[in-house]
């Protein structure tokens, strides 16, 4: 269990910055009810109110002037978000008002909350493990419903409840091996090392599977850059418009119409794709188009996936870059060159619905997207990937040490403990202030 937080009262605006109908100021820590009593002069005072209830009050300044009208919500430790006594003030959503109320709270003894400090206290008070705390930030930053559902699943403990048994099992294996060092080999149960090997093989398979969740989880969170490339008049802008469902790019028979990259968001099965139409690849006659072609080549180098378009009536098609999905557009026309065997013919004009579905199917296959929602535990960020990778590598090394016999038993036990500690850091069972600073630095103030 993490050590309890320092209980100094802290306060911050918990709603988004700017003007709004309502702003919520969260006040948490020891002595918050003394502060709330002085802020409101309610009868009965906030300190005498029943937890889980609310009250209307006028918030008063040092001289008794009214700062705002507000609703106050009352929570008592440990039944609050932070696990501490908490009062939430629902004020009018004016930055002037919230600044004035916060200034009064500083006068009454509260301190400004740092980024993620409320969630950090929730972790330190045992309300959340570290994977759940990270899921709070992921939930706030979610860009799609699928990302929101993945973050909510981890907030509810899906990843943590997967990691915790692995952590405990690795610690148990390490302890069993360390205990075995106190015995002569003949005194150990006959199947001790065979049984230990089976346990470690099962754990290795689980860690390997967990590492394998990272790619799709990253796509859900961050999306993918999909670049449409090809020679001029290959149908790139037409395909972009077709996928988006509206005319975003200008379509013209005149070569070189697209001179700069056009990027738009496109959701595919809940995965945010950055579809980017680029200038046609050729030896451009003008300086502006040459710059567009140079930018297109730069995007090709950075793309997660390339859709390379080649028109059926092109007499001299150019080979696609390695790894690209090749589309032969204008397939209603008679091909003037042999089609590459891996190419997919489409016609955005003759059969737009079929063309769109065919391209979407190719994208799903290339991105290796699951058919539906991810129902298993999945890694959500680079820190979690690194931790599981370290745990997996240490476990593999420990298995190798065990094959060396007695000389490998001591280093194997140490490696198993290192593997467990890597998972312990993900859960927050093992942590340092530097680790917490890193995790919570990406949070907003007020959460």
XYZ file of C-alpha atoms in Angstrom:
447
model
C 0.000 0.000 0.000
C 1.438 3.442 -0.870
C 2.265 5.803 1.982
C -0.454 8.323 2.784
C -0.139 11.765 1.250
C 0.810 14.899 3.192
C -2.714 16.170 4.011
C -2.121 19.908 3.501
C -5.361 21.437 2.106
C -5.108 22.138 -1.617
C -7.483 23.809 -4.058
C -7.797 24.301 -7.809
C -10.378 24.784 -10.526
C -11.348 21.298 -11.684
C -13.238 22.361 -14.813
C -11.726 23.449 -18.120
C -10.234 26.959 -18.239
C -12.207 29.763 -19.835
C -15.749 31.059 -19.608
C -18.573 28.618 -18.879
C -21.899 28.283 -17.146
C -20.389 26.585 -14.095
C -16.892 26.205 -12.680
C -16.008 23.627 -10.028
C -13.355 24.436 -7.447
C -12.103 21.356 -5.600
C -10.810 21.742 -2.042
C -9.208 18.682 -0.427
C -7.117 17.834 2.624
C -6.998 18.253 6.386
C -8.855 21.294 7.657
C -10.979 21.920 4.560
C -14.129 22.114 6.673
C -12.602 24.851 8.821
C -11.912 26.734 5.572
C -15.423 26.058 4.240
C -17.003 27.280 7.487
C -15.069 30.567 7.260
C -15.859 30.941 3.554
C -19.646 30.585 3.873
C -20.927 31.378 7.396
C -23.654 28.782 6.735
C -25.976 27.587 9.481
C -25.513 24.755 10.157
C -21.900 25.111 8.981
C -20.336 22.813 6.366
C -18.452 20.977 9.122
C -21.803 19.844 10.564
C -23.308 18.760 7.232
C -23.944 15.145 6.262
C -21.405 13.713 3.777
C -22.804 13.172 0.297
C -25.157 16.148 0.534
C -24.997 19.651 -0.895
C -26.005 23.139 0.198
C -26.516 26.548 -1.352
C -24.276 29.271 0.074
C -22.894 32.714 -0.538
C -19.093 32.703 -0.678
C -17.764 35.568 1.410
C -14.606 37.632 1.172
C -12.380 38.767 4.028
C -14.584 41.815 4.714
C -17.816 39.843 4.401
C -18.507 40.870 0.804
C -20.195 38.320 -1.461
C -17.764 36.747 -3.926
C -20.353 34.478 -5.592
C -23.371 32.237 -5.078
C -22.427 28.568 -5.121
C -23.504 25.007 -4.441
C -21.233 23.127 -2.041
C -20.850 19.337 -2.127
C -19.521 17.618 0.988
C -17.327 14.486 1.157
C -15.630 12.874 4.130
C -12.499 10.714 4.152
C -12.047 8.064 2.964
C -15.153 8.284 0.767
C -13.973 10.935 -1.678
C -11.963 11.035 -4.889
C -8.721 11.755 -3.013
C -9.556 9.708 0.077
C -9.434 12.954 2.112
C -12.043 15.370 3.423
C -13.196 17.262 0.330
C -15.522 20.137 -0.471
C -16.420 21.031 -4.055
C -17.628 24.556 -4.833
C -19.848 24.921 -7.915
C -19.530 28.583 -8.860
C -20.434 30.660 -11.881
C -17.985 29.952 -14.676
C -16.267 33.320 -14.851
C -12.453 33.375 -14.604
C -12.792 36.595 -12.585
C -15.016 34.877 -10.023
C -12.904 31.717 -9.738
C -9.724 33.779 -9.327
C -11.385 35.781 -6.555
C -12.630 32.652 -4.748
C -9.219 30.972 -5.031
C -7.514 34.059 -3.615
C -9.857 33.849 -0.604
C -9.029 30.159 -0.173
C -5.310 31.006 -0.102
C -6.040 33.556 2.637
C -7.834 30.866 4.639
C -4.875 28.457 4.450
C -5.317 26.371 1.302
C -2.421 25.855 -1.114
C -2.580 25.785 -4.933
C -2.801 22.227 -6.233
C -0.113 21.113 -8.671
C -0.723 19.161 -11.896
C -2.473 15.902 -11.081
C -2.139 16.461 -7.335
C -5.685 15.360 -6.524
C -5.165 12.073 -8.401
C -1.705 11.706 -6.864
C -3.311 11.893 -3.432
C -5.929 9.364 -4.529
C -3.057 7.006 -5.395
C -1.124 7.678 -2.184
C -4.270 7.139 -0.120
C -4.916 3.775 -1.791
C -7.945 4.830 -3.820
C -6.277 3.953 -7.142
C -3.289 1.962 -8.328
C -0.876 3.694 -10.682
C -2.399 2.206 -13.845
C -5.795 3.549 -12.775
C -4.286 6.951 -12.038
C -2.778 7.057 -15.535
C -6.157 6.059 -16.960
C -7.649 9.256 -15.494
C -5.387 11.340 -17.760
C -6.109 9.005 -20.685
C -9.851 9.417 -20.142
C -9.577 13.199 -20.207
C -7.381 13.116 -23.330
C -9.487 10.517 -25.209
C -10.143 11.627 -28.805
C -12.594 8.900 -29.822
C -15.306 6.807 -28.137
C -13.087 3.732 -28.468
C -10.202 5.491 -26.697
C -12.627 6.648 -24.000
C -13.872 3.113 -23.418
C -10.317 1.731 -23.271
C -9.304 4.377 -20.720
C -12.442 3.764 -18.660
C -11.726 0.008 -18.597
C -8.257 0.670 -17.173
C -9.714 3.188 -14.710
C -11.987 0.394 -13.513
C -8.895 -1.789 -13.025
C -8.683 -4.002 -16.111
C -4.925 -3.597 -16.586
C -4.163 -3.461 -12.873
C -6.012 -6.705 -12.138
C -4.002 -8.369 -14.908
C -0.632 -7.056 -13.728
C -1.158 -7.696 -10.003
C -1.286 -11.530 -10.226
C 1.777 -11.512 -12.491
C 3.631 -9.365 -9.964
C 2.644 -11.636 -7.069
C 3.522 -14.790 -9.032
C 6.979 -13.507 -9.969
C 7.673 -12.546 -6.360
C 6.540 -16.018 -5.276
C 8.812 -17.722 -7.829
C 11.750 -15.614 -6.698
C 11.039 -16.373 -3.032
C 10.675 -20.108 -3.720
C 13.979 -20.173 -5.572
C 15.740 -18.202 -2.827
C 14.297 -20.589 -0.252
C 15.547 -23.566 -2.290
C 19.119 -22.237 -2.030
C 19.084 -23.146 1.682
C 18.687 -26.835 0.860
C 20.927 -29.434 -0.652
C 19.685 -30.425 -4.106
C 18.717 -33.870 -2.857
C 16.516 -32.386 -0.126
C 14.264 -30.531 -2.575
C 11.071 -32.078 -3.948
C 11.918 -34.131 -6.995
C 9.832 -32.011 -9.338
C 10.768 -28.609 -7.855
C 12.664 -27.233 -10.848
C 10.348 -28.783 -13.398
C 7.381 -27.186 -11.642
C 9.194 -23.854 -11.383
C 10.004 -24.001 -15.092
C 6.349 -24.563 -15.953
C 5.289 -21.622 -13.796
C 7.847 -19.363 -15.433
C 6.847 -20.485 -18.924
C 3.245 -19.565 -18.195
C 4.265 -16.139 -16.863
C 6.519 -15.552 -19.868
C 3.624 -16.290 -22.234
C 1.359 -13.846 -20.386
C 3.955 -11.065 -20.446
C 4.612 -11.678 -24.134
C 0.878 -11.451 -24.885
C 0.614 -8.248 -22.868
C 3.470 -6.679 -24.838
C 1.589 -7.596 -28.001
C -1.326 -5.336 -27.023
C 0.748 -2.178 -27.378
C 0.422 -1.627 -31.114
C -3.353 -1.518 -31.227
C -3.550 0.376 -27.938
C -1.219 3.031 -29.385
C -3.397 3.284 -32.485
C -6.498 3.741 -30.309
C -4.807 6.536 -28.351
C -2.704 8.271 -30.981
C -4.059 7.163 -34.351
C -2.025 6.617 -37.508
C -0.701 8.793 -40.328
C -2.046 7.446 -43.634
C -0.537 9.136 -46.696
C -2.147 9.098 -50.146
C 0.633 9.230 -52.735
C 1.157 8.701 -56.440
C 1.713 10.510 -59.714
C -0.436 13.529 -60.671
C -4.025 12.677 -61.670
C -3.860 9.270 -60.011
C -7.072 10.009 -58.079
C -5.625 10.860 -54.651
C -7.882 13.857 -54.005
C -10.918 11.958 -55.294
C -10.195 9.112 -52.878
C -9.669 11.533 -49.980
C -13.064 13.112 -50.647
C -14.676 9.679 -50.966
C -13.319 8.443 -47.634
C -14.258 11.659 -45.827
C -17.714 11.780 -47.355
C -17.451 15.397 -48.532
C -15.432 17.482 -50.992
C -12.369 18.527 -49.004
C -9.775 18.608 -51.800
C -10.077 20.258 -55.195
C -10.367 17.683 -57.986
C -9.216 18.693 -61.452
C -7.834 17.062 -64.600
C -5.064 19.653 -64.552
C -1.822 18.052 -63.229
C -0.345 19.663 -60.123
C -3.663 20.877 -58.644
C -2.652 19.656 -55.172
C 0.519 21.497 -54.243
C 0.520 21.188 -50.479
C -0.460 18.384 -48.137
C -4.103 18.304 -47.048
C -4.687 16.475 -43.770
C -8.059 15.496 -42.316
C -9.160 13.180 -39.500
C -10.956 9.969 -40.385
C -12.346 7.411 -37.903
C -11.987 3.765 -38.867
C -13.550 1.399 -36.334
C -12.850 3.928 -33.601
C -9.207 4.458 -34.651
C -8.341 8.086 -35.540
C -6.499 8.173 -38.874
C -4.787 11.264 -40.244
C -5.559 11.009 -43.956
C -3.116 13.137 -45.920
C -3.467 13.986 -49.610
C -0.130 14.942 -51.168
C 1.219 16.601 -54.296
C 1.655 14.283 -57.279
C 5.131 12.749 -57.435
C 6.910 13.994 -60.551
C 9.650 16.357 -61.714
C 7.632 19.509 -61.062
C 7.997 22.477 -63.435
C 7.559 25.233 -60.827
C 9.126 26.122 -57.481
C 5.837 25.917 -55.548
C 4.974 22.476 -56.854
C 8.556 21.282 -56.277
C 8.181 22.272 -52.619
C 4.887 20.338 -52.488
C 6.567 17.245 -53.931
C 9.398 17.555 -51.386
C 6.837 17.695 -48.576
C 5.066 14.659 -50.026
C 8.301 12.664 -49.943
C 8.916 13.729 -46.343
C 5.432 12.524 -45.377
C 6.066 9.212 -47.126
C 9.103 8.700 -44.911
C 7.074 9.384 -41.745
C 3.841 7.597 -42.636
C 2.471 4.687 -40.634
C 0.810 3.517 -43.834
C 0.944 4.572 -47.494
C -1.870 4.236 -50.026
C -0.071 4.394 -53.359
C -2.413 5.212 -56.232
C -1.732 4.435 -59.876
C -4.285 5.203 -62.604
C -5.330 2.331 -64.886
C -4.798 4.512 -67.958
C -1.233 5.454 -66.948
C 1.064 4.070 -69.704
C 4.163 4.210 -67.451
C 3.221 3.477 -63.826
C 5.915 3.952 -61.175
C 6.563 1.102 -58.685
C 5.161 1.857 -55.213
C 7.437 2.373 -52.205
C 8.129 -0.743 -50.098
C 5.283 -1.675 -47.772
C 2.699 0.515 -49.479
C -0.825 -0.587 -50.329
C -1.142 -0.290 -54.118
C -4.467 0.867 -55.554
C -5.181 0.958 -59.275
C -7.711 3.744 -59.684
C -10.098 4.436 -62.573
C -10.507 0.701 -62.989
C -13.463 1.297 -65.312
C -10.881 2.289 -67.955
C -8.904 -0.169 -70.037
C -5.482 -0.678 -68.420
C -2.611 0.581 -70.544
C -0.008 -1.398 -68.586
C -0.046 -4.754 -66.751
C -1.444 -4.461 -63.210
C 0.936 -5.386 -60.373
C -0.169 -8.703 -58.824
C -0.562 -7.111 -55.359
C -2.608 -4.144 -56.635
C -6.280 -3.639 -55.771
C -8.429 -2.104 -58.541
C -11.015 0.498 -57.482
C -13.253 3.004 -59.219
C -14.255 5.989 -57.113
C -16.488 7.261 -59.932
C -18.137 4.115 -61.341
C -18.690 2.364 -57.986
C -17.826 4.694 -55.079
C -19.447 2.563 -52.353
C -17.479 -0.547 -53.330
C -14.278 1.473 -53.676
C -14.681 2.980 -50.225
C -15.411 -0.359 -48.554
C -12.500 -2.024 -50.340
C -10.040 0.647 -49.201
C -11.365 0.517 -45.627
C -10.939 -3.263 -45.607
C -7.338 -2.884 -46.789
C -6.662 -0.340 -44.041
C -8.132 -2.636 -41.376
C -5.970 -5.512 -42.571
C -2.778 -3.445 -42.824
C -3.265 -1.881 -39.380
C -4.211 -5.301 -37.977
C -7.263 -3.936 -36.198
C -9.442 -6.259 -34.154
C -12.980 -6.663 -35.397
C -14.526 -5.059 -32.315
C -13.667 -3.495 -28.983
C -10.561 -4.666 -27.140
C -11.844 -6.765 -24.243
C -8.493 -7.870 -22.829
C -6.063 -5.830 -20.751
C -3.946 -3.549 -22.918
C -0.920 -1.362 -22.328
C -1.822 2.302 -22.567
C 1.447 4.242 -22.713
C 5.209 4.066 -23.249
C 5.931 3.708 -19.518
C 3.770 0.620 -19.306
C 5.337 -0.834 -22.453
C 8.822 -0.245 -21.060
C 7.921 -1.829 -17.709
C 6.447 -4.967 -19.249
C 9.375 -5.198 -21.686
C 11.869 -5.008 -18.799
C 9.930 -7.608 -16.821
C 9.785 -9.931 -19.827
C 13.504 -9.559 -20.604
C 14.508 -10.252 -16.977
C 12.256 -13.320 -16.895
C 13.771 -14.704 -20.106
C 17.257 -14.155 -18.687
C 16.264 -15.917 -15.466
C 15.005 -18.923 -17.436
C 18.348 -19.046 -19.196
C 20.214 -18.984 -15.882
C 18.187 -21.905 -14.557
C 19.422 -24.086 -17.421
C 22.993 -23.714 -16.072
C 22.201 -25.640 -12.895
C 23.411 -24.581 -9.432
C 25.620 -21.791 -10.787
C 22.573 -20.069 -12.218
C 20.190 -20.298 -9.252
C 21.318 -17.125 -7.421
C 21.297 -14.831 -10.493
C 17.969 -16.369 -11.585
C 16.370 -15.472 -8.239
C 17.717 -11.911 -8.513
C 16.411 -11.588 -12.075
C 12.962 -12.835 -11.068
C 12.833 -10.219 -8.332
C 13.904 -7.571 -10.854
C 11.148 -8.737 -13.188
C 8.582 -8.442 -10.388
C 9.817 -4.978 -9.420
C 9.378 -3.754 -12.987
C 5.697 -4.715 -12.764
C 5.510 -3.324 -9.237
C 6.525 0.082 -10.575
C 3.671 -0.055 -13.077
C 1.167 -0.745 -10.314
C 2.740 1.638 -7.825
C 3.668 -1.171 -5.432
C 7.258 0.018 -5.903
C 7.721 3.729 -6.544
C 9.829 6.814 -5.964
C 8.920 10.493 -5.878
C 10.699 10.918 -9.211
C 8.471 8.232 -10.739
C 5.329 9.927 -9.421
C 6.556 13.314 -10.665
C 6.973 11.820 -14.140
C 3.546 10.143 -14.157
C 1.579 13.118 -12.858
C 3.430 15.821 -14.779
C 1.207 15.151 -17.807
C -1.973 15.806 -15.811
C -3.830 19.086 -15.854
C -4.162 21.200 -12.707
C -7.423 20.364 -10.979
C -7.369 16.599 -11.604
